[in-house]
Amino acid sequence: MPVYKAPARDTRFVLNEVLKLEQYAHLPTFANAGPEMVDTIVEECGKFASEVLAPLNQSGDQQGCVRNPDGSVTTPDGFKEAFAKYRESGWGTLASPEEWGGQGLPHVLGFVVEEFVATANHAFGMYPGLTNGAVSAILAKASPELQQKYLPKMVTNEWLGTMNLTEPHCGTDLGLIRTRAVPNADGSYAITGTKIFISAGEHDLTENIIHLVLAKTPGAPESSKGISLFIVPKVMVNDDGSLGARNAVSCGSLEHKMGIHGNATCVMNYDGATGFIVGEENKGLAAMFIMMNAARLGVGIQGLAQAEVAYQNAVKYAQERRQGRALTGPAEPQEKADTLFVHPDVRRMLMDAKAFTEAMRAFYLWGGLLVDLSHKAATEEDRALADDMISLLTPVLKGYGTDKGFDTCVNMQQVFGGHGYIEEWGMSQFVRDARIAQIYEGANGVQAMDLVGRKLALNGGRAVQAFFAEVDAACTAAKADPALASLAAGVEKANGELKAATMWFMANGMTNPNNVGAGAHHYMHIMGIVALGFMWLKMGTAASAALAAGAEDKAFYEAKLTTARYYGERFTPDAGALRRKIETGSDSVMALPVEAFATA
């Protein structure tokens, strides 16, 4: 059976020594997030994820969800009991507002919970996963009456939320949606249509599910400018907060998927269901993007999560499996063969995974801190800078994080050889579960186009220029430390490649927009390489300082510096190749006529 142990030590290192959360104690929500509180959350959530959720991961995958004749859905054995423990422990409420029943702690600590839960059991984590995003959208756009009716039980996870965008004929192009919202005399709307790929659309974990649904009112523009957002409860809520009649929304079927079998991915039918508009008519997409951006950060964490659990199991296997001898001679002559760890190619895959997972953890935690600072920083200038930065980096966190997360899972499966292809070892599930993260909440090609098509030019390029400057400053500072000098040189050069690619887009994108589209994926990956290099500079600086101060856990910090050097040598050179690909433009990409792609 696969194993998982939450990376508590590494997480505490990033929060306390790299990000130094204690320095923000003067800001709202951070006052109660001192080192002792951080350590408690990390340790206790780690235990919950490892001991309660991880044992249900493989069985949940094998059993899957069942749609019953009455349209209800039964989750895998143990999920309902585990969710009750999750809710009672308050893991879903850490970063929610205190006035609605949350704990009012920083989002960065909520992100820790998301990682541990997703790593232990990706499918389980998807049930509460969209609720915080739904809460954010309702807080920002819904009327006080709707907030009062739905938020208290959503914040406490007594009810869970969903996001209903996709329809059978349209995914990314939401202007094509056909779901209709016809006004009722009482101010509500009758919602009619079909939505697909709805995560946790129906389940037995809570007594009510609050669907956030995109639909068009009569006479609305046919483009995305005609979209409105509605709350559609599974069960109607009375004025006193009690539950009333069942609404006209149902699960028509469960999708048959490659992975995440333990999560109910539903086709949802709305047959004149009662809904309530959130915000203004025809302004629904802006409201939904509040939820979508939160979800995209969560999906980036899922990319890391599957890579982490796959890595942990590959390390364990490589320590135990004996095959062949070291190229330099037997490492353990008394044994019939050496462990897989002696083979450089196995080491290459494991070092790639270690370098990615540790930097990606720092990246998403820094992202969580930026989310907090964008709302809570002391000055408007600091809030704007944080908002610029997280807006710029969200597609990178999601797109690059899940691309590399999937690649890492495949490589960790490779460490197992033939056993990696056998279901009982669990590596197949990690690969299958990781694959969805590259697709949902905006496929990664969409993330890349969002980055180069929208985010780079925002506010005259203010965000990307700030990013360049932060990375350059970190490189300059790190060059003074012999342990980090080679990494700093590598990251500095990669940042130079990113700047050059940005300038090339500016010079060649206006004349032919396909040049931007053809290079967007590569650009997102260059920025990912630079961002993770920036994280390694931050971690390396903290590790070097700890060693200089005589830290007891010497091996931990020395491993950080060794892995940082590996990242500089093995990851940063790829930025140059990707920049050269971008500069070939789009001619060869777009040259063939459509009929030339036919194979018969």
Coordinates of N, CA and C in Angstrom, one line a residue, residues 493-494 496-502 504 522-523 526 573-585:
K493 N 20.9 34.3 -15.3 CA 20.9 34.1 -16.7 C 19.5 33.7 -17.2
A494 N 18.8 32.8 -16.4 CA 17.5 32.4 -16.8 C 16.5 33.6 -16.8
G496 N 17.4 36.6 -17.4 CA 17.8 37.3 -18.6 C 17.1 36.7 -19.9
E497 N 17.0 35.4 -19.9 CA 16.2 34.8 -21.0 C 14.7 35.2 -21.0
L498 N 14.2 35.2 -19.8 CA 12.8 35.6 -19.6 C 12.6 37.1 -20.1
K499 N 13.5 38.0 -19.7 CA 13.4 39.3 -20.2 C 13.5 39.4 -21.7
A500 N 14.4 38.6 -22.3 CA 14.6 38.6 -23.8 C 13.3 38.1 -24.5
A501 N 12.7 37.1 -23.9 CA 11.5 36.5 -24.5 C 10.3 37.5 -24.4
T502 N 10.3 38.3 -23.3 CA 9.3 39.3 -23.1 C 9.4 40.4 -24.2
W504 N 10.9 40.1 -27.0 CA 10.6 39.5 -28.4 C 9.1 39.5 -28.6
H522 N 5.9 27.9 -23.8 CA 7.3 28.0 -23.5 C 7.6 29.1 -22.6
Y523 N 7.0 30.3 -22.8 CA 7.2 31.4 -21.9 C 6.8 31.1 -20.5
I526 N 9.4 29.1 -18.9 CA 10.6 29.9 -18.5 C 10.3 30.7 -17.2
P573 N 19.4 26.0 -17.1 CA 19.8 26.0 -18.5 C 18.7 25.8 -19.5
D574 N 17.6 25.2 -19.1 CA 16.4 25.0 -20.0 C 15.8 26.3 -20.5
A575 N 16.0 27.3 -19.7 CA 15.4 28.6 -20.1 C 15.9 29.1 -21.4
G576 N 17.1 28.9 -21.7 CA 17.7 29.4 -23.0 C 17.1 28.6 -24.2
A577 N 17.0 27.3 -24.0 CA 16.4 26.5 -25.1 C 15.0 27.0 -25.4
L578 N 14.2 27.2 -24.3 CA 12.8 27.6 -24.5 C 12.7 29.0 -25.1
R579 N 13.6 29.9 -24.7 CA 13.6 31.2 -25.4 C 13.9 31.1 -26.9
R580 N 14.8 30.3 -27.2 CA 15.2 30.1 -28.7 C 14.0 29.5 -29.4
K581 N 13.2 28.6 -28.8 CA 12.0 28.1 -29.4 C 11.0 29.2 -29.7
I582 N 10.8 30.1 -28.7 CA 9.9 31.2 -28.8 C 10.2 32.0 -30.0
E583 N 11.5 32.3 -30.2 CA 12.0 33.2 -31.2 C 11.9 32.6 -32.6
T584 N 11.6 31.4 -32.8 CA 11.3 30.8 -34.1 C 10.0 31.3 -34.6
G585 N 9.1 31.9 -33.8 CA 7.9 32.4 -34.2 C 6.8 31.3 -34.5

